[in-house]
Coordinates of C-alpha atoms in Angstrom, one line a residue:
M1 CA -90.9 123.1 221.2
I2 CA -89.0 124.8 218.5
W3 CA -88.6 122.5 215.5
N4 CA -85.8 122.4 212.9
R5 CA -86.3 121.9 209.2
E6 CA -85.4 118.2 209.3
Q7 CA -87.9 117.4 212.0
Y8 CA -90.6 119.5 210.4
I9 CA -90.2 118.0 206.9
A10 CA -90.1 114.5 208.3
H11 CA -93.3 115.1 210.3
C12 CA -95.0 116.5 207.2
Q13 CA -94.0 113.4 205.3
F14 CA -95.7 111.2 207.8
E15 CA -92.6 110.1 209.7
Y16 CA -93.0 110.0 213.5
T17 CA -90.4 112.2 215.0
G18 CA -91.0 111.3 218.6
R19 CA -93.8 113.8 219.3
E20 CA -96.9 115.5 217.8
M21 CA -97.0 119.1 216.7
F22 CA -99.5 121.5 218.3
C23 CA -99.6 125.1 217.0
E24 CA -101.5 128.3 216.9
L25 CA -101.5 129.2 213.2
F26 CA -102.9 132.7 213.1
G27 CA -103.6 134.2 216.5
P28 CA -106.6 136.2 217.8
L29 CA -109.2 138.2 215.8
V30 CA -109.4 142.0 216.3
G31 CA -110.9 142.8 219.7
L32 CA -110.2 139.5 221.5
D33 CA -107.3 141.1 223.3
A34 CA -109.6 143.5 225.0
E35 CA -112.0 140.7 225.9
W36 CA -109.3 138.6 227.4
R37 CA -107.7 141.6 229.3
A38 CA -111.1 142.3 230.9
Q39 CA -111.3 138.6 232.0
G40 CA -107.9 138.8 233.7
A41 CA -105.6 137.3 231.1
S42 CA -101.9 138.0 231.4
E43 CA -100.1 140.0 228.7
K44 CA -98.2 136.9 227.8
E45 CA -101.5 135.1 227.2
I46 CA -102.8 138.0 225.1
G47 CA -99.5 138.0 223.1
M48 CA -99.8 134.2 222.7
T49 CA -96.4 133.5 224.2
A50 CA -97.7 131.8 227.4
F51 CA -98.8 128.5 225.8
D52 CA -95.6 127.0 224.5
W53 CA -96.8 126.6 221.0
D54 CA -94.8 124.5 218.6
Y55 CA -93.3 126.2 215.6
V56 CA -90.5 125.6 213.1
M57 CA -87.5 127.9 212.6
R58 CA -87.9 129.3 209.2
T59 CA -87.0 132.0 206.7
S60 CA -89.0 133.4 203.8
L61 CA -86.6 133.5 200.8
S62 CA -85.9 136.8 199.2
G63 CA -87.3 136.5 195.7
S64 CA -90.4 138.2 194.4
T65 CA -92.9 136.7 191.9
G66 CA -95.7 139.2 192.3
A67 CA -96.6 142.6 190.8
H68 CA -93.8 145.2 190.6
T69 CA -96.0 148.2 190.0
G70 CA -93.7 151.0 191.2
L71 CA -96.7 152.4 193.2
K72 CA -96.7 153.1 196.9
K73 CA -99.6 152.9 199.3
V74 CA -101.2 156.2 200.1
I75 CA -103.7 157.0 202.8
L76 CA -106.6 159.0 201.3
E77 CA -108.9 159.2 204.3
D78 CA -108.6 158.1 207.9
T79 CA -111.4 158.2 210.4
P80 CA -112.0 156.5 213.7
E81 CA -114.3 154.0 211.9
Y82 CA -112.4 153.3 208.7
T83 CA -109.3 154.0 206.5
I84 CA -109.4 154.5 202.8
S85 CA -106.2 154.1 200.9
R86 CA -104.7 153.7 197.5
D87 CA -102.7 150.4 197.4
T88 CA -99.7 149.2 195.4
Y89 CA -102.0 147.9 192.6
G90 CA -103.5 151.4 192.3
R91 CA -106.8 150.2 193.9
K92 CA -108.9 152.3 196.3
M93 CA -109.2 150.2 199.5
K94 CA -111.3 150.4 202.6
L95 CA -110.5 149.0 206.0
I96 CA -113.2 148.8 208.7
K97 CA -111.2 149.2 211.9
S98 CA -113.6 147.6 214.3
S99 CA -113.9 144.2 212.5
A100 CA -111.0 143.7 210.1
T101 CA -107.3 143.5 209.7
L102 CA -107.3 143.5 205.9
P103 CA -108.8 146.2 203.7
L104 CA -111.1 145.3 200.8
P105 CA -110.8 146.8 197.3
M106 CA -113.4 149.2 196.0
E107 CA -112.1 149.0 192.4
H108 CA -109.8 146.9 190.3
P109 CA -107.3 147.8 187.5
V110 CA -108.3 145.2 184.9
K111 CA -111.5 144.8 183.0
T112 CA -110.4 143.9 179.5
M113 CA -107.4 142.4 177.6
D114 CA -106.3 145.9 176.8
D115 CA -106.2 146.8 180.5
W116 CA -104.1 143.7 181.2
L117 CA -101.6 144.4 178.4
K118 CA -101.1 147.9 179.9
I119 CA -99.9 146.4 183.2
K120 CA -98.4 143.1 182.0
H121 CA -95.0 144.5 182.6
W122 CA -95.7 144.4 186.3
Y123 CA -95.2 140.7 186.1
T124 CA -92.3 140.3 183.7
F125 CA -89.0 139.0 184.9
S126 CA -86.1 141.2 185.9
E127 CA -83.0 140.4 188.0
N128 CA -84.0 142.9 190.7
R129 CA -86.7 140.4 191.8
V130 CA -83.9 138.4 193.5
N131 CA -82.0 139.8 196.5
R132 CA -78.8 137.9 196.3
E133 CA -77.2 139.5 199.4
A134 CA -80.2 138.6 201.5
L135 CA -80.2 135.1 200.1
L136 CA -76.6 134.6 201.2
Q137 CA -77.6 135.4 204.7
Q138 CA -80.6 133.1 204.5
K139 CA -78.3 130.3 203.3
A140 CA -76.5 130.6 206.6
L141 CA -79.9 130.2 208.4
Y142 CA -80.6 127.1 206.2
D143 CA -77.3 125.7 207.4
K144 CA -78.4 126.2 211.0
G145 CA -81.6 124.2 210.5
Y146 CA -84.1 126.8 209.3
L147 CA -86.9 125.7 207.0
T148 CA -86.7 127.7 203.7
I149 CA -90.0 129.0 202.4
F150 CA -90.7 130.4 199.0
S151 CA -94.0 132.0 198.1
V152 CA -95.6 132.2 194.7
R153 CA -98.8 134.1 193.8
G154 CA -102.0 132.1 193.6
G155 CA -103.3 131.1 190.3
F156 CA -106.8 132.3 191.3
D157 CA -105.8 134.8 194.0
E158 CA -103.5 137.0 191.9
P159 CA -105.8 137.4 188.9
R160 CA -108.5 138.2 191.5
Q161 CA -106.5 141.1 192.8
L162 CA -106.5 142.5 189.3
L163 CA -110.2 141.8 188.3
G164 CA -112.1 141.1 191.5
E165 CA -113.8 137.8 192.2
E166 CA -117.0 138.1 190.1
A167 CA -115.3 139.5 187.1
L168 CA -112.5 136.8 187.3
C169 CA -115.0 134.0 187.4
Y170 CA -116.7 135.4 184.2
A171 CA -113.3 135.9 182.6
F172 CA -112.5 132.2 182.6
Y173 CA -115.3 131.9 180.0
D174 CA -115.4 135.3 178.4
E175 CA -111.7 136.2 178.3
P176 CA -109.8 132.9 178.4
E177 CA -106.9 134.2 176.3
M178 CA -106.4 137.0 178.9
I179 CA -106.4 134.6 181.8
E180 CA -104.1 132.2 180.0
D181 CA -101.7 135.0 179.2
M182 CA -101.7 136.2 182.8
L183 CA -100.9 132.8 184.2
T184 CA -98.3 132.0 181.6
T185 CA -96.5 135.4 182.3
M186 CA -96.7 134.8 186.1
A187 CA -95.4 131.2 185.8
D188 CA -92.5 132.2 183.5
T189 CA -91.4 134.8 186.0
A190 CA -91.9 132.6 189.0
V191 CA -89.8 129.8 187.4
K192 CA -86.9 132.2 186.6
V193 CA -87.0 133.6 190.2
I194 CA -87.1 130.1 191.7
E195 CA -84.1 129.0 189.6
R196 CA -82.0 132.0 190.8
V197 CA -83.1 131.7 194.4
G198 CA -82.3 127.9 194.4
D199 CA -78.8 128.6 193.0
I200 CA -78.0 130.2 196.4
V201 CA -80.4 128.5 198.9
P202 CA -82.2 125.2 198.6
I203 CA -86.0 125.6 198.8
D204 CA -87.9 123.4 201.3
N205 CA -91.5 124.6 201.2
L206 CA -93.3 126.2 198.3
I207 CA -96.4 128.0 199.5
I208 CA -99.4 129.5 197.6
H209 CA -102.3 131.6 198.8
E210 CA -105.7 131.1 197.2
D211 CA -108.6 131.6 199.6
M212 CA -110.9 130.6 196.7
A213 CA -113.7 128.8 198.6
G214 CA -116.6 129.4 200.9
K215 CA -119.0 127.2 202.9
S216 CA -120.8 126.0 199.8
G217 CA -117.6 125.1 197.9
P218 CA -114.9 126.6 195.7
L219 CA -115.5 129.4 193.2
L220 CA -114.0 127.3 190.4
G221 CA -114.7 123.8 189.5
P222 CA -112.2 121.0 188.6
S223 CA -112.4 121.5 184.8
I224 CA -111.5 125.2 185.0
I225 CA -108.7 124.5 187.4
S226 CA -107.4 121.7 185.3
E227 CA -107.4 123.9 182.2
F228 CA -106.0 127.2 183.5
I229 CA -104.6 126.9 187.0
A230 CA -103.1 123.4 187.2
P231 CA -100.5 124.1 184.4
Y232 CA -99.4 127.2 186.4
Y233 CA -99.0 125.0 189.5
K234 CA -97.1 122.3 187.7
K235 CA -94.6 124.7 186.2
V236 CA -93.7 126.4 189.5
W237 CA -93.8 123.1 191.5
A238 CA -91.4 121.4 189.0
A239 CA -89.1 124.4 189.3
A240 CA -89.2 124.3 193.1
Q241 CA -88.7 120.5 193.2
A242 CA -85.6 121.0 191.1
Q243 CA -84.3 123.2 193.9
G244 CA -85.0 120.7 196.6
A245 CA -88.6 121.4 197.6
K246 CA -90.5 118.6 199.3
L247 CA -93.5 120.5 200.6
F248 CA -96.2 122.4 198.6
S249 CA -98.8 123.9 200.8
Q250 CA -101.9 125.7 199.7
D251 CA -103.7 128.2 202.0
S252 CA -107.4 128.2 201.1
D253 CA -110.3 128.8 203.4
G254 CA -113.7 127.2 202.8
N255 CA -114.7 123.8 201.5
M256 CA -112.2 122.7 198.9
E257 CA -113.3 119.0 198.7
A258 CA -114.6 119.3 195.1
V259 CA -111.2 120.3 193.8
I260 CA -108.7 118.5 196.1
D261 CA -108.0 115.8 193.5
V262 CA -107.1 118.3 190.7
F263 CA -104.8 120.2 193.1
L264 CA -103.2 117.0 194.2
D265 CA -102.5 116.1 190.6
A266 CA -100.9 119.6 190.2
G267 CA -98.4 118.9 193.1
V268 CA -100.0 120.2 196.3
N269 CA -99.3 118.1 199.3
C270 CA -100.8 120.2 202.1
F271 CA -104.2 121.9 202.5
Y272 CA -104.9 124.3 205.3
P273 CA -106.5 125.6 207.5
C274 CA -109.2 122.9 206.9
E275 CA -112.3 124.7 208.3
P276 CA -114.9 122.5 209.9
A277 CA -117.5 125.3 209.7
A278 CA -117.2 125.0 205.9
G279 CA -117.6 121.2 206.1
M280 CA -113.9 120.2 206.0
D281 CA -113.5 117.3 208.4
M282 CA -109.8 116.4 208.8
V283 CA -110.5 112.9 210.1
Q284 CA -112.7 112.0 207.1
L285 CA -110.2 113.6 204.7
R286 CA -107.4 111.4 206.2
K287 CA -109.6 108.4 206.0
K288 CA -110.3 109.1 202.3
Y289 CA -106.9 110.3 201.1
G290 CA -104.5 108.6 203.5
K291 CA -101.0 110.0 203.2
Q292 CA -101.5 111.9 200.0
F293 CA -101.4 115.2 201.8
Y294 CA -100.6 116.5 205.3
I295 CA -103.0 118.8 207.2
K296 CA -102.5 122.0 209.2
G297 CA -105.3 123.3 211.3
G298 CA -108.6 121.4 211.3
I299 CA -109.7 122.0 214.9
D300 CA -113.1 123.9 215.1
K301 CA -112.3 127.4 216.4
H302 CA -116.0 128.0 217.1
V303 CA -116.2 125.1 219.6
L304 CA -114.0 127.2 221.9
R305 CA -117.0 129.5 222.5
R306 CA -119.0 126.6 223.9
D307 CA -118.5 124.6 227.1
K308 CA -115.6 122.3 228.2
D309 CA -117.5 119.2 227.3
A310 CA -117.8 120.4 223.7
I311 CA -114.1 121.2 223.6
R312 CA -113.2 117.8 224.9
A313 CA -115.4 116.0 222.3
E314 CA -113.8 118.0 219.5
L315 CA -110.3 117.3 220.6
E316 CA -110.9 113.6 221.4
Y317 CA -112.3 113.2 217.9
K318 CA -109.5 115.1 216.1
M319 CA -106.6 113.9 218.2
A320 CA -107.3 110.2 217.8
A321 CA -105.1 107.5 216.5
P322 CA -105.7 108.0 212.7
M323 CA -104.4 111.5 213.0
L324 CA -101.3 110.7 215.0
G325 CA -97.7 109.7 214.1
G326 CA -96.9 112.4 211.6
G327 CA -98.8 114.2 208.8
T328 CA -100.9 116.4 211.1
I329 CA -100.1 119.8 212.5
F330 CA -102.8 120.2 215.1
A331 CA -104.2 123.8 215.3
L332 CA -107.3 125.8 215.2
D333 CA -108.7 126.2 211.7
H334 CA -108.2 130.0 211.6
R335 CA -108.0 133.0 213.9
I336 CA -109.3 132.7 217.5
P337 CA -112.8 134.2 217.3
N338 CA -114.3 136.9 219.5
G339 CA -116.4 135.5 222.3
V340 CA -113.8 132.8 223.3
P341 CA -113.3 133.0 227.0
I342 CA -109.7 132.9 228.1
E343 CA -110.6 130.1 230.5
N344 CA -111.8 128.0 227.6
Y345 CA -108.7 128.7 225.6
R346 CA -106.5 127.7 228.6
Y347 CA -108.5 124.5 228.8
Y348 CA -108.1 123.8 225.1
V349 CA -104.3 124.2 225.4
K350 CA -104.0 122.0 228.5
L351 CA -106.3 119.2 227.2
G352 CA -104.8 119.2 223.8
R353 CA -101.3 118.8 225.2
E354 CA -102.5 116.0 227.4
L355 CA -104.2 114.1 224.6
L356 CA -101.1 114.5 222.4
G357 CA -98.7 113.4 225.1
L358 CA -96.9 116.7 225.2
P359 CA -95.1 118.0 228.3
P360 CA -96.5 120.8 230.5
V361 CA -96.2 124.3 229.2
S362 CA -92.7 125.7 229.6
G363 CA -93.2 129.2 228.0
E364 CA -91.0 128.9 224.9
G365 CA -93.1 131.5 223.0
W366 CA -95.1 131.6 219.8
E367 CA -94.7 132.4 216.1
R368 CA -97.4 132.3 213.4
M369 CA -97.3 129.1 211.3
A370 CA -99.6 130.6 208.6
F371 CA -97.6 129.4 205.6

């Protein structure tokens, strides 16, 4: 089913719209297409359009809050095994083709306050951050029922792009003035962009990407988040709310349980993809937090490598009464991993639809819901 903005927002706010929402958020990992093709999967199955996944009509609003560096990506070396490039931050990046879709940085542009001050202008506001002509077209989509999405840079993730993870974690203690100046600059620019975007198109869903946790927990604790990152969140969320926003979703892999409360206080009302392998249990989170936030994802992707009994046990646990009636967007907790047989995936789709009371597959297609 293709959802409109009113249906989707109501569902995320724990209103029962008449049906549950069953999605594929991210799609397959690199190499799974070849595995499935060898197992006799159709091209529609490989392209994810054979399963009638739910998704909402949406448009990502044309305003930029990130780094305007003036740099362009350049390929430095390309081999059958890897690609080395220079990205728009000026970083040398390496992509391993056999196992990744995203390159990893080999260097970073900021080590000291002086380095930051040299590039601070990347993040200052200018009117060219807002594409008014595109926004007028997006207003027409909003009027047709499209969800409007606006993305701001992560309070952890964007400084990480500049310093790298390890250096950033030290910098909260060793260079606090630099981190505070970064986030203040980014927040001021984001607020100005949000105000101008909202003058043309109401904002429904503010989204932020962090990916700041692993299996053992987040890379920052509640006190650091409260001191540095929460003020940034509160500023941008207040600005988005003034332009109509009701949903504030945070994309962070890993186990975020230690910092859920501080992010809730900062305005977040959705955490995804809620990875079971990292210890995130959507049923227990719902039991603990009730309707304080809605959940996207949460179904163990790795169980699809096992047998059908394991798949059934996972779905019967996750698709039970406490998770129904709104507030849950049922989906795998990240990309479909290699080693998942196409027969298991078909079974997962069929059984999930049965448990959720959804009609048989009609082939309406698929779009990523990773926002």
